[in-house]
XYZ file of C-alpha atoms in Angstrom:
241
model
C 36.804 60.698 2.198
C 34.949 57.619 2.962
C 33.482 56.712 6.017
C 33.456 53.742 8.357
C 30.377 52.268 9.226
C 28.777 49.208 11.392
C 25.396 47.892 11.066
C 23.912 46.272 14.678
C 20.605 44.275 15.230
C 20.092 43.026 11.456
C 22.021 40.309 10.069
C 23.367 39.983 6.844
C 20.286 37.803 5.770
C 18.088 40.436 6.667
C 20.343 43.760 5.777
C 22.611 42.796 2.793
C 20.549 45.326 0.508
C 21.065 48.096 2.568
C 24.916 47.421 4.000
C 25.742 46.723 0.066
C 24.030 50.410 -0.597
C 25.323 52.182 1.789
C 28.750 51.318 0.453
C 27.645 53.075 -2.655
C 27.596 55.894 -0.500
C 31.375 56.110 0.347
C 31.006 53.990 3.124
C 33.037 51.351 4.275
C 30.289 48.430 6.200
C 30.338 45.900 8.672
C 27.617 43.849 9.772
C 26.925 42.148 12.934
C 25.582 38.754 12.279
C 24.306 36.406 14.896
C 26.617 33.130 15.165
C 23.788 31.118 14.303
C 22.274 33.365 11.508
C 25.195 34.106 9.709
C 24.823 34.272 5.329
C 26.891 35.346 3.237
C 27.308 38.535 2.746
C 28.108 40.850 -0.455
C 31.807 41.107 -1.452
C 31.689 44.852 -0.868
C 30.632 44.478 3.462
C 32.072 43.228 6.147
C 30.293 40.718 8.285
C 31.380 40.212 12.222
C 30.350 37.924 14.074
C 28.242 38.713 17.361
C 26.291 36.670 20.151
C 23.800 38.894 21.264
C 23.232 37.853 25.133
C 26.951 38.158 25.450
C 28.618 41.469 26.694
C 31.612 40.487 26.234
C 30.818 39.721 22.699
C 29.610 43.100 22.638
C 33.115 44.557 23.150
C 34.500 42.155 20.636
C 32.522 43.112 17.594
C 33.628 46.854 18.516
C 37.307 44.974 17.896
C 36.319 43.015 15.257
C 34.807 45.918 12.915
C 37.917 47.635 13.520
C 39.880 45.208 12.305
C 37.777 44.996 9.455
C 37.114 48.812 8.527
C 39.091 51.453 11.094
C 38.008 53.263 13.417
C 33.932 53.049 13.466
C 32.645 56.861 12.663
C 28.951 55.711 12.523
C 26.929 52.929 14.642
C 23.389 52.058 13.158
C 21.128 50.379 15.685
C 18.558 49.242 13.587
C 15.336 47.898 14.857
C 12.772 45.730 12.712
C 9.582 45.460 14.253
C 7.640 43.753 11.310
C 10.766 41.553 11.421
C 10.608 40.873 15.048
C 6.860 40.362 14.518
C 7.621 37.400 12.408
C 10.309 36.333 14.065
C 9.199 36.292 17.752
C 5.272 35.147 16.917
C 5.123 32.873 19.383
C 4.194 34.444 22.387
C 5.539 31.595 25.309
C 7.669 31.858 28.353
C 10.157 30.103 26.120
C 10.636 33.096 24.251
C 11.099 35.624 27.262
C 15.073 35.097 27.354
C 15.524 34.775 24.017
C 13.451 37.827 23.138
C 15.189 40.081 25.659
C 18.526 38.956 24.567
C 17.782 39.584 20.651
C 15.680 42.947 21.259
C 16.633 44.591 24.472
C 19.677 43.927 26.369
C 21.742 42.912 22.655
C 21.065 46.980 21.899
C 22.486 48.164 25.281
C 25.516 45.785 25.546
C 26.601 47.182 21.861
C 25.907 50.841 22.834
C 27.618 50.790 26.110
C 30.316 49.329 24.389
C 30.433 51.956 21.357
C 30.271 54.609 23.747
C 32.984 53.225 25.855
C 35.469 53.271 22.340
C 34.521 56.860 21.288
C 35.568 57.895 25.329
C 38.954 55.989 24.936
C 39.230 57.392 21.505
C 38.051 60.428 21.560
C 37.214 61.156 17.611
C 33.643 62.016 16.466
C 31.335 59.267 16.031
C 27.748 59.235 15.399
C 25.222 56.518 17.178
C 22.265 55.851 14.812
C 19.142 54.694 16.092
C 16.617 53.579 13.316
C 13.154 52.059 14.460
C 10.912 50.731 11.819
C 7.660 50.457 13.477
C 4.715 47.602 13.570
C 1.481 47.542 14.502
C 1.034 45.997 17.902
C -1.781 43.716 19.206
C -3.291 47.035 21.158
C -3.160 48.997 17.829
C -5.325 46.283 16.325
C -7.824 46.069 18.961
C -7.879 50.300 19.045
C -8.296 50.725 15.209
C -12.135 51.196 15.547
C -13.100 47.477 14.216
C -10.344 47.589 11.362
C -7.244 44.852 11.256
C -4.535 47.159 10.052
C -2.046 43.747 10.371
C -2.829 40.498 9.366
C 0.667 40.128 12.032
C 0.133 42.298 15.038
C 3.302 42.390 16.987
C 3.196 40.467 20.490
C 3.510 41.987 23.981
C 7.160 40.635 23.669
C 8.013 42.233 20.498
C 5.929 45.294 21.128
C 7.627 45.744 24.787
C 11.001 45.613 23.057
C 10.264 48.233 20.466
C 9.039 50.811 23.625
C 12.127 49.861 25.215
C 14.694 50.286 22.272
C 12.582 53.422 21.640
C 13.460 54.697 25.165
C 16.317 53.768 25.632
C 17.794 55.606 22.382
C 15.996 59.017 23.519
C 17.143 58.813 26.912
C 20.743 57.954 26.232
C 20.406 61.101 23.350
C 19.375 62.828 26.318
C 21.957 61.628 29.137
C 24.925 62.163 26.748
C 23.784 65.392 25.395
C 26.895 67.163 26.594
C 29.242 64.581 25.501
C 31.782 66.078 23.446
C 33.123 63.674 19.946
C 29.426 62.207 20.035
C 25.948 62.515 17.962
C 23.009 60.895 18.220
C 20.688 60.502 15.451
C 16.787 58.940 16.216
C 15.217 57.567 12.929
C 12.001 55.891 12.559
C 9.427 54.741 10.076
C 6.873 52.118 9.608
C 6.351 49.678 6.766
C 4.031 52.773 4.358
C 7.039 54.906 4.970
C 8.119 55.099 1.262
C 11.665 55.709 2.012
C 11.952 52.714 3.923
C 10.385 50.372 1.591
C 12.918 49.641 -0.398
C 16.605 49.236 0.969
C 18.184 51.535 -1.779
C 16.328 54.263 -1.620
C 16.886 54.327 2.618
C 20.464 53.497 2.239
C 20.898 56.722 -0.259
C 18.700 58.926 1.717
C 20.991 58.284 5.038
C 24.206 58.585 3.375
C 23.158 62.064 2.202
C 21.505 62.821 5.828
C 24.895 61.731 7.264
C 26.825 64.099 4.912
C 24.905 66.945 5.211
C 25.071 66.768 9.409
C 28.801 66.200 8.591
C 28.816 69.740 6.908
C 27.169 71.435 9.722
C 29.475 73.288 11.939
C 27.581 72.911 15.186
C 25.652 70.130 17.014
C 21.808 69.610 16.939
C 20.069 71.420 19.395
C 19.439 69.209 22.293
C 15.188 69.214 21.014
C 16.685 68.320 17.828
C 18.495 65.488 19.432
C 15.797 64.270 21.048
C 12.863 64.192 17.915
C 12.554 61.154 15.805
C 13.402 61.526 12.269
C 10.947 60.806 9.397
C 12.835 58.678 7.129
C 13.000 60.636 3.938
C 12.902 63.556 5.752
C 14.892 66.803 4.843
C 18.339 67.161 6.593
C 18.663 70.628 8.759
C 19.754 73.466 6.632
C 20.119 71.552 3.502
C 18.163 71.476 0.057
C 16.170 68.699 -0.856
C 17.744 65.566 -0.807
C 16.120 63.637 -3.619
């Protein structure tokens, strides 16, 4: 039975690859594109459209995806530090607002939101946090002499990856209890070989997904709380790959 799926804090310019592949995995996807970065996206997704400073635009994209695809059964947050990095490399006051918006507050609008549909709802759902990591300015200067990015992420960017971080392990923690909801924590960096190429993390998640699906019983709240290797193993299963 497929599955219905939205994709938040990647546009379609940035995410096509993986929305497209996850639908390979019996998923129906919708994306959340920025109103000013919106691209087409493949004839297989579904692409809503989102202002990110907004919370009531937060509420509408929950709407909108449902329109588009039913009831949402899994929210992926996805953060892209070495996309951020580019992105946001001017560090300048200008930037502070915008930053917040894009990294930070965009997150927490959507989430509150999400959460506040599987309450009214109440029918599983699954909220999806996946940080792809970047070295920061700090990691640079700590790296014993050796550059290990040509790109270090700025206090901006590397401020909102700690805080998207945090946030997702405390709310895993906070709603622990919560019955009809799972939190998954997912991260990686840009070596990660699962996470290199689009397919290859779209295929791995689907399966991850399915085999939690299969599992009786919720993680253990430790469980909850530890980030995921991508590529990793899924509890109680056989090898994925």
């Amino acid at each position: 039975m497929s599955k219905n799926l939205l994709i938040i804090g990647k546009d379609s310019a940035s995410v096509s690859d993986f929305a497209e592949a996850m639908t390979f995995g019996d998923f129906n996807v919708a994306t959340a594109d920025d109103t000013q970065k919106r691209t087409t996206s493949a004839a297989s997704v579904n692409s809503v459209l989102w202002n990110k400073g907004s919370a009531v635009s937060a509420r509408s994209l929950i709407i909108q995806a449902e329109t588009a695809i039913g009831y949402i059964d899994d929210y992926v947050f996805y953060f892209d530090s070495p996309l951020y990095a580019s992105e946001f490399s001017d560090f300048s006051a200008d930037n502070c607002q915008k930053a917040a918006d894009e990294m930070v507050t965009s997150f927490q609008y959507a989430a509150f939101e999400a959460l506040t549909r599987i309450e009214q709802k109440k029918s599983p759902a699954r909220l999806i946090f996946i940080l792809k990591t970047h070295p920061s300015a700090k990691d640079n200067l700590l790296s014993s002499g050796k550059n290990i990015s040509n790109n270090p992420a700025n206090p901006l960017v590397a401020a909102a990856e700690a805080a998207f971080a945090n946030f997702a392990e405390n709310l895993a923690a906070f709603k622990n209890n919560q019955e009809n909801l799972s939190i998954l924590l997912i991260t990686g960096d840009a070596q990660n070989e699962t996470m290199q190429k689009s397919s290859t993390m779209a295929n791995w998640l689907s399966n991850y997904i399915k085999t939690l699906d299969t599992k009786k019983s919720k993680l253990s709240p430790k469980s909850t709380l530890t980030w995921i290797k991508a590529g990793s193993k899924a509890p109680g299963s056989f090898q994925l790959f």
